[in-house]
XYZ file of C-alpha atoms in Angstrom:
204
model
C -15.052 48.562 52.479
C -15.146 44.949 53.567
C -17.162 42.071 52.102
C -19.885 42.153 54.919
C -20.333 45.897 54.322
C -20.761 45.320 50.568
C -23.335 42.542 51.333
C -25.175 44.917 53.764
C -25.320 47.732 51.128
C -26.483 45.276 48.452
C -29.140 43.869 50.801
C -30.495 47.371 51.501
C -30.535 48.292 47.838
C -32.409 45.067 46.947
C -34.893 45.658 49.738
C -35.589 49.286 48.515
C -35.954 47.897 44.908
C -38.371 45.232 46.120
C -40.406 47.677 48.208
C -40.661 50.156 45.220
C -41.648 47.399 42.808
C -44.304 46.165 45.226
C -45.652 49.693 45.804
C -45.818 50.289 42.062
C -47.705 46.983 41.558
C -50.124 47.928 44.405
C -50.656 51.325 42.899
C -51.397 49.904 39.468
C -53.711 47.253 40.817
C -55.705 49.810 42.795
C -55.873 52.053 39.802
C -57.193 49.186 37.719
C -60.050 48.762 40.247
C -60.943 52.531 40.541
C -60.094 54.309 37.406
C -62.153 54.631 34.207
C -61.068 52.560 31.247
C -59.130 55.529 29.601
C -57.343 56.177 32.925
C -56.478 52.540 33.281
C -54.846 52.494 29.894
C -52.904 55.632 30.792
C -51.645 54.213 34.050
C -50.607 50.736 32.658
C -48.692 52.519 29.876
C -47.086 54.979 32.358
C -46.155 52.330 34.900
C -44.964 49.702 32.363
C -41.325 48.964 31.856
C -39.445 50.433 28.899
C -37.340 48.482 26.388
C -35.715 50.824 23.811
C -38.753 52.317 21.992
C -41.234 49.868 23.345
C -43.251 49.495 26.551
C -43.081 46.092 28.407
C -46.600 45.538 29.969
C -47.041 42.979 32.759
C -49.290 40.127 31.679
C -51.404 40.429 34.763
C -51.995 44.138 34.139
C -52.943 43.362 30.544
C -55.361 40.570 31.667
C -56.961 42.812 34.230
C -57.257 45.686 31.780
C -58.867 43.307 29.240
C -61.363 42.139 31.890
C -62.227 45.677 32.895
C -62.737 46.629 29.246
C -65.068 43.663 28.640
C -67.016 44.518 31.802
C -67.389 48.088 30.701
C -68.670 46.896 27.359
C -71.101 44.512 29.015
C -72.379 47.382 31.181
C -72.812 49.648 28.159
C -74.592 46.823 26.327
C -76.935 46.302 29.332
C -77.722 50.049 29.410
C -78.336 49.990 25.758
C -80.700 47.201 26.081
C -82.637 48.926 28.960
C -82.771 52.115 26.865
C -84.107 50.220 23.879
C -86.856 48.662 26.048
C -87.801 52.065 27.370
C -87.997 53.473 23.795
C -90.195 50.509 22.711
C -92.566 51.243 25.700
C -92.571 54.978 24.916
C -93.342 54.221 21.220
C -96.269 52.153 22.308
C -97.525 54.905 24.608
C -97.120 57.578 21.880
C -99.088 55.420 19.388
C -101.902 55.038 21.953
C -101.927 58.793 22.590
C -101.931 59.488 18.773
C -104.935 57.133 18.365
C -106.718 58.794 21.218
C -106.014 62.205 19.788
C -107.274 61.144 16.332
C -110.504 59.847 17.899
C -110.942 63.071 19.841
C -110.488 65.060 16.697
C -112.985 62.895 14.903
C -115.541 63.552 17.707
C -114.827 67.113 17.653
C -115.427 67.373 13.910
C -118.770 65.504 14.315
C -119.983 67.677 17.109
C -118.917 70.809 15.319
C -121.640 70.071 12.638
C -124.393 69.712 15.217
C -126.617 72.366 16.801
C -125.362 75.124 18.964
C -127.008 73.742 21.988
C -125.533 70.331 22.983
C -126.141 67.829 25.755
C -122.844 67.274 27.528
C -122.833 64.866 30.403
C -126.516 65.510 31.011
C -126.013 69.349 30.880
C -127.003 71.656 28.091
C -124.094 73.756 26.916
C -123.506 76.121 24.084
C -121.415 75.082 21.086
C -118.792 77.723 22.012
C -118.537 76.272 25.594
C -118.433 72.773 24.277
C -115.675 73.612 21.822
C -113.723 75.303 24.568
C -113.993 72.150 26.754
C -113.011 69.825 23.843
C -110.060 71.895 22.846
C -108.769 72.027 26.572
C -108.934 68.204 26.468
C -107.135 68.119 23.103
C -104.630 70.578 24.357
C -103.961 68.394 27.427
C -103.530 65.319 25.197
C -101.216 67.238 22.899
C -99.167 68.284 25.913
C -99.043 64.720 27.149
C -98.072 63.588 23.634
C -95.351 66.271 23.497
C -93.930 65.170 26.886
C -93.672 61.531 25.735
C -92.140 62.727 22.326
C -89.566 64.715 24.397
C -88.887 61.759 26.599
C -88.553 59.501 23.449
C -85.964 61.949 21.904
C -83.967 62.146 25.108
C -83.943 58.343 25.330
C -82.844 58.217 21.670
C -80.075 60.701 22.346
C -78.805 58.536 25.272
C -78.965 55.460 23.034
C -76.866 57.178 20.429
C -74.405 58.347 23.002
C -74.103 54.839 24.457
C -73.678 53.343 20.993
C -70.978 55.899 20.185
C -69.223 55.294 23.518
C -69.365 51.529 22.936
C -67.946 51.932 19.360
C -65.110 54.206 20.711
C -64.283 51.820 23.451
C -64.215 48.849 21.070
C -62.045 50.728 18.595
C -59.743 51.867 21.394
C -59.356 48.329 22.829
C -58.790 46.916 19.274
C -56.202 49.602 18.584
C -54.449 48.978 21.847
C -54.517 45.204 21.292
C -53.081 45.581 17.815
C -50.320 47.931 18.982
C -49.447 45.621 21.897
C -49.347 42.718 19.485
C -47.049 44.584 17.115
C -44.745 45.594 19.964
C -44.673 42.047 21.189
C -43.802 40.802 17.705
C -41.018 43.334 17.286
C -39.501 42.462 20.705
C -39.681 38.641 19.844
C -37.955 39.374 16.527
C -35.233 41.322 18.214
C -34.843 38.656 20.837
C -34.592 35.947 18.152
C -31.960 38.038 16.246
C -29.945 38.338 19.563
C -30.260 34.631 20.052
C -29.079 33.950 16.601
C -26.159 36.314 16.963
C -25.151 34.627 20.286
C -25.363 31.210 18.603
C -23.213 32.407 15.676
C -20.711 33.950 18.057
C -20.647 30.705 20.154
C -20.115 28.620 17.020
C -17.055 30.599 16.131
């Protein structure tokens, strides 16, 4: 095989290598835009280069992953703040309903001690009828209160899930950052050892 043929084969191989690297970079960058945080970590680890027992991660991928993680944390924090505001509003509503229910119960107790015949909105009704009406009102308020208690508990559950997810994401990010730093330090130490060996070999 002549020299021009060698050059042609070498050029084709370099072209394929460049195209493959570009396609891998595009695939990772698209994944970093679309995948969830967990999937982004998996893709970056999978697509990263390998050096002995270590993974070599591109700085741009690591920076994008960091930015995406911070954005996710901010989104979770925003949702948490919104949920906390909703909980505060629901607590206020529940307090108002409880006060209203307490007043209704007081009125009911007062009326129970009165005569059988009562004047109710200008109409004369029996005590039994009046009690039935009042208990229907109390029941409606109790149902209303129960609905808001249910909503409050649901919101509280969402808040706890959001806090748990936030804590897990922070722990995962911190663990990944620590492991990446440890890998980088080990690689730097090995590189320095090799440099020292080369210097000693050169000095001889």
